[in-house]
Amino acid sequence: MVVLLFFFFLLFDISRAIPVLDFSKLNGHERAKTLAHIANACEDWGFFHLVNHGIAEDLLERVKKVSTDFYKLEREENFKNSKVVKLLNETGDKKLENVDWEDIVTLTDDNENEWPSQTPGFKETFKEFRYELKKLAEKILEVLDENLGLPKGHIKKAFDGEEGENNAFFGTKVSHYPPCPNPERVIGLRPHTDAGGLILLFQDDEVGGLQVWKDGEWIDVEPLKNTIVISVGDQIEVISNGRYKSAWHRVFSTTDSNRRSVASYYNPSHKATIAPAPQLMKETNEEWNQAYPKFVFGDYMSVYYQQKFHPKEPRFQAVSAM
């Protein structure tokens, strides 16, 4: 991994590449420095690569294999007959709006009976992978608590809501972005921020396409083998009272590659009430400086489903009025 990172830094302008952070250094003498790097990444980027995250290489390799096998065996032919393919074929040279060149299947604990069943090893592998990712997500949330000066477990407790422990929602989206004959006419995934809490992305090792908006330009999130890409969601932005920012990102389509993407999201319960942490609101005279409203996450999602690909600020305004 060290050699890989060395060549990564040689190839790319580090100042214009999302941070690459070593999670294992939290356990050594570089803990304070690593905490600071994570805080800076959340403040300045809302995105970062995580290496030495504790998920076994063997498991990651199995996830890659079953994901690729699954698409070829269970999804590829269906995608050829999908709405977006038909639109692309039927609209001449017109650029397509309000669609994405993406194939998706969603995995949750509640729909396990509907998980893909024809691909050998898929269910077993993803059940193990999701278990490990959820543990990692909760460790990262504790790091965010510490960096924000919040009590340990504050964010997780907020996500669980008043129903008690372990009510936060954890889902996984297995996506593929197949080769597109006219990538100039349709995007892989339109620009958006992530609605939820913390997103853990296991992206393709070789095929790029993911970009994040930073300082007025789109920056490539370069493939880096077996890293987990962390994305700050809208709810972390709210709880941090704007100290951490969710970032606009998109995926562009390509002509000659099928990009694999496995994104897992640790979100609040739909009944959870989300608001800036009291410790992060500054008292000015007799008023509290609260930059974000207090709302029920399910209400926010109702707004998000309608406005996902629009600026996020109106979403906060809309939910504050509910």
Coordinates of C-alpha atoms in Angstrom, one line a residue:
M1 CA 0.0 0.0 0.0
V2 CA 2.9 2.4 0.8
V3 CA 4.4 1.9 -2.7
L4 CA 0.9 2.4 -4.3
L5 CA 0.4 5.6 -2.4
F6 CA 3.9 6.9 -3.5
F7 CA 3.0 6.4 -7.2
F8 CA -0.4 8.0 -6.6
F9 CA 1.2 11.1 -5.3
L10 CA 3.7 11.2 -8.2
L11 CA 1.0 10.9 -10.8
F12 CA -1.5 13.5 -9.5
D13 CA -1.3 17.0 -8.2
I14 CA -1.9 16.4 -4.5
S15 CA -3.4 19.9 -4.0
R16 CA -6.1 19.0 -6.5
A17 CA -6.7 15.4 -5.3
I18 CA -9.0 14.4 -2.5
P19 CA -7.1 13.5 0.7
V20 CA -5.8 10.0 1.2
L21 CA -5.9 9.2 5.0
D22 CA -4.5 6.2 6.9
F23 CA -7.1 5.1 9.5
S24 CA -4.6 2.8 11.3
K25 CA -2.6 5.8 12.4
L26 CA -5.4 6.7 14.9
N27 CA -4.0 3.9 17.0
G28 CA -0.4 5.2 17.2
H29 CA 1.7 8.2 18.0
E30 CA 0.3 10.0 15.0
R31 CA -3.3 10.0 16.3
A32 CA -3.5 13.8 16.9
K33 CA -2.2 14.5 13.4
T34 CA -4.5 12.0 11.8
L35 CA -7.5 13.4 13.7
A36 CA -6.6 16.8 12.3
H37 CA -6.3 15.5 8.8
I38 CA -9.7 13.9 9.0
A39 CA -11.2 17.1 10.3
N40 CA -9.6 19.1 7.5
A41 CA -10.9 16.7 4.9
C42 CA -14.5 17.0 6.3
E43 CA -14.3 20.7 6.3
D44 CA -12.5 21.4 3.0
W45 CA -13.6 18.5 0.8
G46 CA -16.5 16.4 2.3
F47 CA -14.7 13.5 0.7
F48 CA -11.6 11.4 1.4
H49 CA -9.9 8.1 0.6
L50 CA -9.5 5.8 3.6
V51 CA -6.6 3.3 3.6
N52 CA -5.8 0.7 6.2
H53 CA -9.4 0.8 7.2
G54 CA -9.5 -2.7 8.7
I55 CA -11.6 -4.5 6.1
A56 CA -9.8 -7.7 4.9
E57 CA -8.3 -7.6 1.4
D58 CA -9.7 -11.1 0.7
L59 CA -13.3 -9.8 1.5
L60 CA -12.8 -6.8 -0.8
E61 CA -11.6 -9.1 -3.6
R62 CA -14.7 -11.3 -3.2
V63 CA -17.0 -8.2 -3.3
K64 CA -15.4 -7.2 -6.6
K65 CA -15.9 -10.7 -8.0
V66 CA -19.5 -11.2 -7.0
S67 CA -20.5 -7.7 -8.0
T68 CA -19.0 -8.2 -11.5
D69 CA -20.5 -11.7 -11.8
F70 CA -23.9 -10.4 -10.6
Y71 CA -24.1 -7.7 -13.3
K72 CA -23.1 -10.1 -16.1
L73 CA -25.4 -12.8 -14.9
E74 CA -28.5 -10.9 -13.7
R75 CA -28.5 -7.3 -14.9
E76 CA -26.6 -6.8 -18.2
E77 CA -29.4 -8.0 -20.5
N78 CA -32.1 -6.1 -18.6
F79 CA -30.1 -2.9 -18.8
K80 CA -30.0 -3.2 -22.6
N81 CA -33.8 -2.9 -22.5
S82 CA -33.9 -0.2 -19.8
K83 CA -35.7 3.2 -20.1
V84 CA -32.4 5.2 -20.4
V85 CA -31.1 3.0 -23.2
K86 CA -34.4 3.3 -25.1
L87 CA -34.4 7.1 -24.7
L88 CA -30.8 7.3 -25.9
N89 CA -31.7 5.3 -29.0
E90 CA -34.9 7.2 -29.8
T91 CA -34.0 10.8 -29.3
G92 CA -31.5 11.4 -32.0
D93 CA -28.7 13.8 -31.0
K94 CA -30.7 15.3 -28.1
K95 CA -29.0 15.4 -24.7
L96 CA -31.0 13.5 -22.1
E97 CA -32.2 15.2 -19.0
N98 CA -33.5 13.8 -15.7
V99 CA -32.1 10.3 -16.3
D100 CA -28.8 8.5 -15.3
W101 CA -26.8 5.9 -17.2
E102 CA -26.7 3.6 -14.1
D103 CA -27.9 0.2 -13.1
I104 CA -28.8 -0.1 -9.4
V105 CA -29.8 -2.7 -6.9
T106 CA -30.3 -1.8 -3.2
L107 CA -29.5 -4.1 -0.3
T108 CA -30.9 -3.6 3.2
D109 CA -31.6 -5.8 6.2
D110 CA -35.3 -5.5 5.5
N111 CA -35.2 -6.7 1.9
E112 CA -32.7 -9.5 2.3
N113 CA -35.2 -12.0 0.9
E114 CA -35.1 -10.0 -2.3
W115 CA -31.3 -9.9 -2.7
P116 CA -29.9 -11.3 -5.9
S117 CA -30.0 -15.1 -5.7
Q118 CA -28.6 -16.4 -9.0
T119 CA -25.0 -15.3 -8.5
P120 CA -23.0 -17.8 -6.4
G121 CA -21.6 -16.2 -3.2
F122 CA -23.4 -12.8 -3.6
K123 CA -25.6 -12.9 -0.5
E124 CA -23.0 -14.4 1.8
T125 CA -20.3 -12.0 0.6
F126 CA -22.4 -8.9 0.9
K127 CA -23.8 -9.8 4.3
E128 CA -20.3 -10.1 5.6
F129 CA -19.2 -6.9 3.8
R130 CA -22.1 -4.9 5.1
Y131 CA -21.4 -6.0 8.6
E132 CA -17.8 -4.8 8.4
L133 CA -18.7 -1.6 6.7
K134 CA -21.3 -0.8 9.4
K135 CA -18.7 -1.3 12.1
L136 CA -16.3 1.0 10.2
A137 CA -19.0 3.6 9.8
E138 CA -19.6 3.7 13.6
K139 CA -15.9 4.0 14.3
I140 CA -15.7 7.0 11.9
L141 CA -18.7 8.6 13.5
E142 CA -16.9 8.4 16.9
V143 CA -13.9 10.1 15.2
L144 CA -16.2 12.9 14.0
D145 CA -17.7 13.2 17.5
E146 CA -14.2 13.6 18.9
N147 CA -13.1 16.2 16.3
L148 CA -16.3 18.2 16.8
G149 CA -15.9 18.2 20.6
L150 CA -19.1 16.2 21.1
P151 CA -19.6 13.4 23.6
K152 CA -18.7 9.9 22.3
G153 CA -21.7 8.4 20.5
H154 CA -23.5 11.8 20.0
I155 CA -24.0 11.4 16.2
K156 CA -25.0 7.7 16.5
K157 CA -27.5 8.5 19.2
A158 CA -28.9 11.3 17.1
F159 CA -29.2 8.9 14.1
D160 CA -30.9 6.2 16.3
G161 CA -33.5 8.7 17.4
E162 CA -35.7 8.3 20.4
E163 CA -36.7 4.7 19.6
G164 CA -33.4 3.4 21.2
E165 CA -30.2 1.9 20.0
N166 CA -29.4 0.5 16.6
N167 CA -32.3 2.2 14.8
A168 CA -30.1 4.0 12.4
F169 CA -30.6 2.9 8.8
F170 CA -27.8 1.1 6.9
G171 CA -28.3 0.5 3.2
T172 CA -26.0 -0.5 0.3
K173 CA -26.4 0.5 -3.4
V174 CA -24.7 -1.8 -5.9
S175 CA -24.3 0.2 -9.1
H176 CA -22.8 -0.4 -12.5
Y177 CA -22.2 2.3 -15.2
P178 CA -22.0 0.3 -18.4
P179 CA -20.3 1.4 -21.6
C180 CA -22.3 4.2 -23.2
P181 CA -22.3 4.8 -27.0
N182 CA -22.9 8.5 -26.5
P183 CA -21.5 9.7 -23.2
E184 CA -21.8 13.3 -24.3
R185 CA -25.6 12.9 -24.3
V186 CA -26.2 11.3 -20.9
I187 CA -24.4 11.4 -17.6
G188 CA -23.7 8.4 -15.4
L189 CA -25.2 10.1 -12.3
R190 CA -26.3 13.7 -12.1
P191 CA -24.7 16.1 -9.6
H192 CA -26.0 15.9 -6.1
T193 CA -25.1 15.8 -2.4
D194 CA -25.9 12.7 -0.3
A195 CA -29.0 13.1 1.8
G196 CA -28.0 11.0 4.7
G197 CA -25.2 10.7 7.3
L198 CA -22.0 9.0 6.3
I199 CA -21.4 7.3 2.9
L200 CA -18.8 4.6 2.5
L201 CA -18.0 4.0 -1.2
F202 CA -16.0 1.0 -2.5
Q203 CA -15.4 2.1 -6.1
D204 CA -13.9 0.5 -9.1
D205 CA -10.1 0.0 -8.9
E206 CA -9.5 0.9 -12.6
V207 CA -12.4 2.7 -14.1
G208 CA -12.8 6.4 -13.1
G209 CA -15.8 8.6 -13.5
L210 CA -16.6 10.0 -10.0
Q211 CA -15.9 13.7 -9.6
V212 CA -16.4 16.1 -6.7
W213 CA -17.0 19.8 -6.9
K214 CA -14.3 21.8 -5.3
D215 CA -13.4 25.5 -5.6
G216 CA -15.4 26.0 -8.8
E217 CA -14.3 22.9 -10.7
W218 CA -14.8 19.2 -11.0
I219 CA -12.0 17.1 -9.4
D220 CA -11.6 13.5 -10.3
V221 CA -11.8 11.0 -7.4
E222 CA -9.1 8.8 -8.8
P223 CA -9.4 5.0 -8.4
L224 CA -7.1 3.8 -5.7
K225 CA -7.2 0.0 -5.1
N226 CA -9.1 -1.3 -2.1
T227 CA -9.7 2.1 -0.4
I228 CA -13.0 3.1 1.0
V229 CA -14.1 6.6 -0.1
I230 CA -15.8 8.5 2.6
S231 CA -18.5 11.1 1.8
V232 CA -20.0 13.5 4.3
G233 CA -23.8 13.6 4.0
D234 CA -26.3 16.4 4.5
Q235 CA -27.2 15.2 8.1
I236 CA -23.5 15.5 9.2
E237 CA -23.5 19.0 7.8
V238 CA -26.5 19.8 9.9
I239 CA -25.3 18.3 13.2
S240 CA -21.9 20.0 12.8
N241 CA -23.8 23.3 12.2
G242 CA -22.0 23.7 8.9
R243 CA -18.5 23.0 10.0
Y244 CA -18.5 19.9 7.9
K245 CA -20.0 20.2 4.4
S246 CA -21.6 17.6 2.1
A247 CA -20.0 17.9 -1.3
W248 CA -21.6 18.0 -4.8
H249 CA -20.4 15.0 -6.8
R250 CA -21.3 13.3 -10.1
V251 CA -20.4 10.3 -12.2
F252 CA -19.7 10.7 -16.0
S253 CA -20.3 7.9 -18.4
T254 CA -17.6 6.4 -20.7
T255 CA -17.7 4.6 -24.0
D256 CA -15.5 1.5 -23.3
S257 CA -15.7 0.6 -19.6
N258 CA -18.2 -0.8 -17.1
R259 CA -17.6 1.0 -13.8
R260 CA -18.5 -0.8 -10.6
S261 CA -19.6 1.2 -7.5
V262 CA -20.7 -0.1 -4.1
A263 CA -22.0 2.7 -1.9
S264 CA -23.2 2.1 1.6
Y265 CA -24.9 4.8 3.7
Y266 CA -25.3 5.1 7.4
N267 CA -28.4 7.3 7.8
P268 CA -30.7 8.4 10.6
S269 CA -33.8 6.6 11.4
H270 CA -36.7 8.2 9.5
K271 CA -38.2 9.1 12.8
A272 CA -35.0 10.7 14.1
T273 CA -34.9 14.4 14.9
I274 CA -31.9 16.1 13.4
A275 CA -30.5 19.4 14.5
P276 CA -27.2 21.2 15.1
A277 CA -25.5 19.9 18.2
P278 CA -26.0 22.4 21.0
Q279 CA -22.2 22.4 21.7
L280 CA -21.7 23.8 18.2
M281 CA -24.0 26.7 18.3
K282 CA -22.3 30.0 19.4
E283 CA -24.1 32.3 21.8
T284 CA -24.3 35.9 20.5
N285 CA -25.9 38.3 22.9
E286 CA -29.2 36.6 23.6
E287 CA -29.5 34.6 20.4
W288 CA -28.1 31.2 19.4
N289 CA -26.3 31.1 16.1
Q290 CA -28.1 28.1 14.6
A291 CA -27.3 27.8 10.9
Y292 CA -29.6 24.9 10.2
P293 CA -33.2 24.0 11.1
K294 CA -34.4 21.2 13.4
F295 CA -36.4 18.6 11.5
V296 CA -37.4 14.9 11.3
F297 CA -35.2 13.0 8.9
G298 CA -38.2 11.3 7.2
D299 CA -39.5 14.8 6.3
Y300 CA -36.2 15.8 4.9
M301 CA -36.2 12.7 2.7
S302 CA -39.6 13.6 1.4
V303 CA -38.2 16.9 0.2
Y304 CA -34.9 15.2 -1.0
Y305 CA -36.7 12.8 -3.3
Q306 CA -38.2 15.7 -5.2
Q307 CA -35.1 18.0 -5.1
K308 CA -32.1 15.6 -5.1
F309 CA -30.5 17.1 -8.1
H310 CA -31.1 20.7 -7.1
P311 CA -29.2 23.0 -4.6
K312 CA -29.4 21.7 -1.1
E313 CA -30.1 25.0 0.6
P314 CA -33.7 25.2 -0.5
R315 CA -34.2 21.7 0.9
F316 CA -33.2 22.9 4.4
Q317 CA -35.6 25.9 3.9
A318 CA -38.4 23.6 2.8
V319 CA -38.1 21.2 5.7
S320 CA -37.9 24.0 8.2
A321 CA -41.4 25.0 7.2
M322 CA -42.9 21.6 7.7

